[in-house]
mmCIF file of C-alpha atoms and ligand atoms in Angstrom:
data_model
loop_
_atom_site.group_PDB
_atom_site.id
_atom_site.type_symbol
_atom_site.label_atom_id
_atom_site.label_comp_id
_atom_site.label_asym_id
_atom_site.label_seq_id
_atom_site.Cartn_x
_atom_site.Cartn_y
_atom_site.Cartn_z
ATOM 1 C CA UNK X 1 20.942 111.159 43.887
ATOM 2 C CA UNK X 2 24.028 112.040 45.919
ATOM 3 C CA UNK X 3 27.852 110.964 45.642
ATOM 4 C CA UNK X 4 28.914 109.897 48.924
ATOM 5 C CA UNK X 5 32.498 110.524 50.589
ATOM 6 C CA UNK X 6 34.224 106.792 50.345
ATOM 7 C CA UNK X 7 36.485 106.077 53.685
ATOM 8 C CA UNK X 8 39.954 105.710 52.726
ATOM 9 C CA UNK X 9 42.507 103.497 54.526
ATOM 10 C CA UNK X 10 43.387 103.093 57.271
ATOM 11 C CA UNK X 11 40.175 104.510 58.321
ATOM 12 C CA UNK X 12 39.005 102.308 61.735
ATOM 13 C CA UNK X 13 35.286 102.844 60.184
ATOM 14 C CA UNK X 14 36.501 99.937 57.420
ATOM 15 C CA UNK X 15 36.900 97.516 60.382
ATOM 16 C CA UNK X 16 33.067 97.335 61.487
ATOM 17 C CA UNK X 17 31.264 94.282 60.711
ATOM 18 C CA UNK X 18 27.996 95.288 58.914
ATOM 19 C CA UNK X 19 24.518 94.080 60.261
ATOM 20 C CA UNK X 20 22.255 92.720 58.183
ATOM 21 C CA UNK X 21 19.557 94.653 56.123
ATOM 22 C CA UNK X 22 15.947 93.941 57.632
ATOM 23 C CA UNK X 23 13.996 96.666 56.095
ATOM 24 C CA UNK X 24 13.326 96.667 52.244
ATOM 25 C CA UNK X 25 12.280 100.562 51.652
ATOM 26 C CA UNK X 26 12.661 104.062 50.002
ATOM 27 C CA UNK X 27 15.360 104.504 52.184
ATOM 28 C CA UNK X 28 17.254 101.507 50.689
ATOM 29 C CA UNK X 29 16.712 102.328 47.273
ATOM 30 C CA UNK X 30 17.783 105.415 47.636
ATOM 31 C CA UNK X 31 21.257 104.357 49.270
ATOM 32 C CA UNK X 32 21.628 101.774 46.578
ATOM 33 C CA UNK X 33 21.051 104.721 43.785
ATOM 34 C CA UNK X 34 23.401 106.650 45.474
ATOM 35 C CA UNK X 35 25.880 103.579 45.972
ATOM 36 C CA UNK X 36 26.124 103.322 42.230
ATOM 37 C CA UNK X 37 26.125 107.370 41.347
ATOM 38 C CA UNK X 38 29.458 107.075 43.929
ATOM 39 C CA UNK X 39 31.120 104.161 42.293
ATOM 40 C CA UNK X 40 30.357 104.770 39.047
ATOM 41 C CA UNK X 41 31.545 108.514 39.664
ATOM 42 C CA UNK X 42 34.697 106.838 41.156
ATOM 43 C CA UNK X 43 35.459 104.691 38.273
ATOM 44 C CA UNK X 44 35.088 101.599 40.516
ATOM 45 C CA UNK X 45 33.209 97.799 39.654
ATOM 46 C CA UNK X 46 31.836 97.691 42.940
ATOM 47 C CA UNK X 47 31.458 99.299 46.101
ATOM 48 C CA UNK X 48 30.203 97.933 49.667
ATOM 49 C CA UNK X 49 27.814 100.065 51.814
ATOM 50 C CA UNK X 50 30.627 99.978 54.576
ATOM 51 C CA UNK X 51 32.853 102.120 52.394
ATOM 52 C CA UNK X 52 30.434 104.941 52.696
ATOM 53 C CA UNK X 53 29.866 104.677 56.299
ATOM 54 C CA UNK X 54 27.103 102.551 56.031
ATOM 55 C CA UNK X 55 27.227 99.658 58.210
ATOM 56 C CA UNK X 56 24.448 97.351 56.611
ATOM 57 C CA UNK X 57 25.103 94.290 54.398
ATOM 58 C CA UNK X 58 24.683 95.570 50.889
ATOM 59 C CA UNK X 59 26.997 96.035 47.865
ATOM 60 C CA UNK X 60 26.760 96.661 44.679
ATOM 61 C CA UNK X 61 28.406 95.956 41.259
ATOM 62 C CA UNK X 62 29.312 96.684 37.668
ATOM 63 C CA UNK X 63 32.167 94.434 35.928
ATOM 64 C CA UNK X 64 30.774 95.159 32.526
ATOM 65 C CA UNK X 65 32.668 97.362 29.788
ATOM 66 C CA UNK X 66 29.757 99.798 28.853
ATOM 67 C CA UNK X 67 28.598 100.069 32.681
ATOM 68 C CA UNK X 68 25.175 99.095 31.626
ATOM 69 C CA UNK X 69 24.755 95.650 34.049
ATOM 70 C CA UNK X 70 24.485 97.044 37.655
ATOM 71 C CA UNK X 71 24.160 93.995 39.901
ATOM 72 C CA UNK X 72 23.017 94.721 43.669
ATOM 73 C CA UNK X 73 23.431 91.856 46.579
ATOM 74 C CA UNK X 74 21.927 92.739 49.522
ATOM 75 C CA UNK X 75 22.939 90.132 52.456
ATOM 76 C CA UNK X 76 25.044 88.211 50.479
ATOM 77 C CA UNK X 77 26.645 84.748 51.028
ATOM 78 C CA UNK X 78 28.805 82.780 49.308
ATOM 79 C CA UNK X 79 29.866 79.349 48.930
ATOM 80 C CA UNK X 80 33.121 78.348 46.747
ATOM 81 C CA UNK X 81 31.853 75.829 43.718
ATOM 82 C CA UNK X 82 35.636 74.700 42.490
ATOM 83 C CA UNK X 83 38.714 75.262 45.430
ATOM 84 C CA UNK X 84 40.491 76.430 42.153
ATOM 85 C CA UNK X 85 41.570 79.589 42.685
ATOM 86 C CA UNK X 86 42.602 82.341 40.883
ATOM 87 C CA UNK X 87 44.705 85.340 40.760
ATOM 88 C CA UNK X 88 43.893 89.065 40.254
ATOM 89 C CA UNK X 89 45.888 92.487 40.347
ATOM 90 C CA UNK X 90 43.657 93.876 43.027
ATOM 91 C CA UNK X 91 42.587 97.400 43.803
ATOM 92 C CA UNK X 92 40.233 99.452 45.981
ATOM 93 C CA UNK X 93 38.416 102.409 46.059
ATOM 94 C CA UNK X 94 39.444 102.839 49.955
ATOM 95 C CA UNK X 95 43.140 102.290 49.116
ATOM 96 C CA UNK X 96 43.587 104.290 46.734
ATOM 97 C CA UNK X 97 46.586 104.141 43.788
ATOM 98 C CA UNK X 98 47.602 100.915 45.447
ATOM 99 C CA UNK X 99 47.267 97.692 43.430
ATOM 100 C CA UNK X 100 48.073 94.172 44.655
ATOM 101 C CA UNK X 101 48.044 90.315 43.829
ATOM 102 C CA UNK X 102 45.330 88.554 45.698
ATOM 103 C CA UNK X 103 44.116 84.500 45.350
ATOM 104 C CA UNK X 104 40.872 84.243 45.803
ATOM 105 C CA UNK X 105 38.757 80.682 44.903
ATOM 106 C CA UNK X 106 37.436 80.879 40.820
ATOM 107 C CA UNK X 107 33.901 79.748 40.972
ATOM 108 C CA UNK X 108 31.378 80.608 43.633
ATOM 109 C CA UNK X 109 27.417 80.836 44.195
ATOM 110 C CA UNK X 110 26.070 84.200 45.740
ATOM 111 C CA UNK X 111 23.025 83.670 47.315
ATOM 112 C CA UNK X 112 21.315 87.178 48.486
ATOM 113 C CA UNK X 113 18.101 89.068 48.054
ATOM 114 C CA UNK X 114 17.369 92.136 45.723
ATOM 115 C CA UNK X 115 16.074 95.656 46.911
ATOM 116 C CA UNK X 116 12.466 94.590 47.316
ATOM 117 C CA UNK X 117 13.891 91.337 49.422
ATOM 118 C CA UNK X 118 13.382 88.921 46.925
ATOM 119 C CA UNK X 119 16.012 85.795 47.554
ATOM 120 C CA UNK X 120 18.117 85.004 44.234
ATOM 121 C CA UNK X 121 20.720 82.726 43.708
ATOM 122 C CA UNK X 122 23.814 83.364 40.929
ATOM 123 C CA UNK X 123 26.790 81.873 40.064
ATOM 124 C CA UNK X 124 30.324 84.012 39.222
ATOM 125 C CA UNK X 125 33.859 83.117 38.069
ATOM 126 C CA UNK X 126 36.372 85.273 37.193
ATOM 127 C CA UNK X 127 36.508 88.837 37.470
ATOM 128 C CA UNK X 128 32.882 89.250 39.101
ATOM 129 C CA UNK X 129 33.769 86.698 41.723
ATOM 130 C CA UNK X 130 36.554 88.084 43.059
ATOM 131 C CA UNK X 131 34.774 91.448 43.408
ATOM 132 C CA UNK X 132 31.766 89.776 44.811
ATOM 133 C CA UNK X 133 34.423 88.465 47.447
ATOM 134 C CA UNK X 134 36.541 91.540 48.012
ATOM 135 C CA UNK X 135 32.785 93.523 48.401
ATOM 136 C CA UNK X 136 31.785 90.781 50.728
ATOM 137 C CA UNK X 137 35.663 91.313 52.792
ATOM 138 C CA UNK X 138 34.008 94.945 53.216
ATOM 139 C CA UNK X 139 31.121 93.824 55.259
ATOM 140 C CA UNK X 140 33.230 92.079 57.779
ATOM 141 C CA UNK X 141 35.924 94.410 58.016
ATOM 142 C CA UNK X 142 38.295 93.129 55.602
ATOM 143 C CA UNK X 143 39.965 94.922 53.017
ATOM 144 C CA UNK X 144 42.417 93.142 50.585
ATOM 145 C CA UNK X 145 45.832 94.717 52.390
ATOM 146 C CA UNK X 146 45.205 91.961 54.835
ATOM 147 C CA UNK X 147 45.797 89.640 52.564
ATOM 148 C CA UNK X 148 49.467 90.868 51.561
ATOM 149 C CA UNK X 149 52.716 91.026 53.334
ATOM 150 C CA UNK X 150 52.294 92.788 56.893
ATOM 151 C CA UNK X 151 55.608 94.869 55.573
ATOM 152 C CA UNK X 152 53.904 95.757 52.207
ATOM 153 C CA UNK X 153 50.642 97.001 54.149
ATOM 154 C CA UNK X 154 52.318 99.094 56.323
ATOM 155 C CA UNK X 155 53.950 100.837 53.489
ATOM 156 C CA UNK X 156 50.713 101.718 51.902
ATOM 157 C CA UNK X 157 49.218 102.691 55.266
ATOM 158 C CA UNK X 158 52.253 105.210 55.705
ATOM 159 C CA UNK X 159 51.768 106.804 52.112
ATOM 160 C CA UNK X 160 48.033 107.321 52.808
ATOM 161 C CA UNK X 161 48.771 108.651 56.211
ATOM 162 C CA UNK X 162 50.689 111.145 54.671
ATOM 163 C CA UNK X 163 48.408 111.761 51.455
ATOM 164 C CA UNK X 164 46.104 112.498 54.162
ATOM 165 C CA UNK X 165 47.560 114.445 56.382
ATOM 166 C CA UNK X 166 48.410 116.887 53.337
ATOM 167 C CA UNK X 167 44.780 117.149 52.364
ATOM 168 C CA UNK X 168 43.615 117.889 55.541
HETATM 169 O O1 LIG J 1 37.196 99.179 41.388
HETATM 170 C C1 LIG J 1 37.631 98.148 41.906
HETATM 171 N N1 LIG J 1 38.406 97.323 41.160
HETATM 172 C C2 LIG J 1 38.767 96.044 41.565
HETATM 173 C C3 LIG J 1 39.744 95.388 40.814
HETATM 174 C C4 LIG J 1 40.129 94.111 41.155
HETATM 175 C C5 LIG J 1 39.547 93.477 42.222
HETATM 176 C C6 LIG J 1 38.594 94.122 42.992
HETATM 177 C C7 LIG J 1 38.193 95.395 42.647
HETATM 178 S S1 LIG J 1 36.966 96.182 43.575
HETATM 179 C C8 LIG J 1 37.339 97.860 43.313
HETATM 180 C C9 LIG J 1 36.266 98.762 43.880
HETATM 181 C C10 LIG J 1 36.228 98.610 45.385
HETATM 182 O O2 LIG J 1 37.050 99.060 46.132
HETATM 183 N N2 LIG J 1 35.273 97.890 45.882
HETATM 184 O O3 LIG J 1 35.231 97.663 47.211
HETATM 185 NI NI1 LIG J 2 37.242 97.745 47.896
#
């Protein structure tokens, strides 16, 4: 297993829209092992394949206090069960040290398949379905910045600029 670099704000590669997985292989089970070595490693619930440079339509997550329920959606959809919607202090492994409010809707049903392609249906609320929809953001080039104050974002972008400029 390998721990991958994660792309960090405002990175360009975290505006591709990711294509859908077609092959169900080694290869994939590999990059799903080493998607949850890397977020896991990170301290992070989930992690989307585009965070990693990988533009193909997997994520996967792990809400749970002891770490012991990894949950991988490959080609995920969702629709919103209840418009309710609720609000979380959000963060992200690709913008780092930066935590904001975001409203997302409560209740949803994921559909997706697993890593041998098997379709599977689940239903989330709370915590898990907010990541499942900031993880899904990450496929289409969203990250949750974009949902905050254009004056806030630009902020964070500036600190990171800088954070990154010093590593360099
Ligand atoms: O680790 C993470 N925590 C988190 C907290 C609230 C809402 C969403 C998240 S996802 C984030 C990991 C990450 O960046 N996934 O893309
Ligand atoms: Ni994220």
């Amino acid at each position: 297993m390998a721990i991958r670099q994660i792309l960090e704000f405002p990175d360009p590669r975290l505006r591709k829209i990711a294509s859908p997985v077609t092959v169900f292989d080694e290869k994939l089970e590999v990059l799903i092992d080493d998607m949850f070595e890397t977020m896991y490693e990170a301290q992070g619930i989930g992690l989307a394949a585009t965070q990693i440079n990988v533009h193909e339509r997997l994520l996967v997550i792990d809400v749970s206090e002891e770490k012991e329920n990894p949950l991988t959606f490959i080609n995920p959809r969702f629709e919103i069960i209840e418009e309710e919607l609720s609000e979380y202090d959000e963060g992200c492994l690709s913008v780092p040290g930066f935590y904001e409010t975001v409203s997302r809707p409560r209740r949803i049903k994921v559909s997706a398949q697993d890593k041998k392609g098997e379709p599977f249906e689940m239903e989330a609320e709370g915590l898990l379905s907010t990541c499942i929809q900031h993880e899904i953001d990450h496929l289409d080039g969203k990250l949750f910045v974009d949902y905050i104050s254009t004056l806030k974002r630009q902020r964070i972008r500036q600190k990171l600029e800088k954070e990154h400029k010093k590593s360099a």
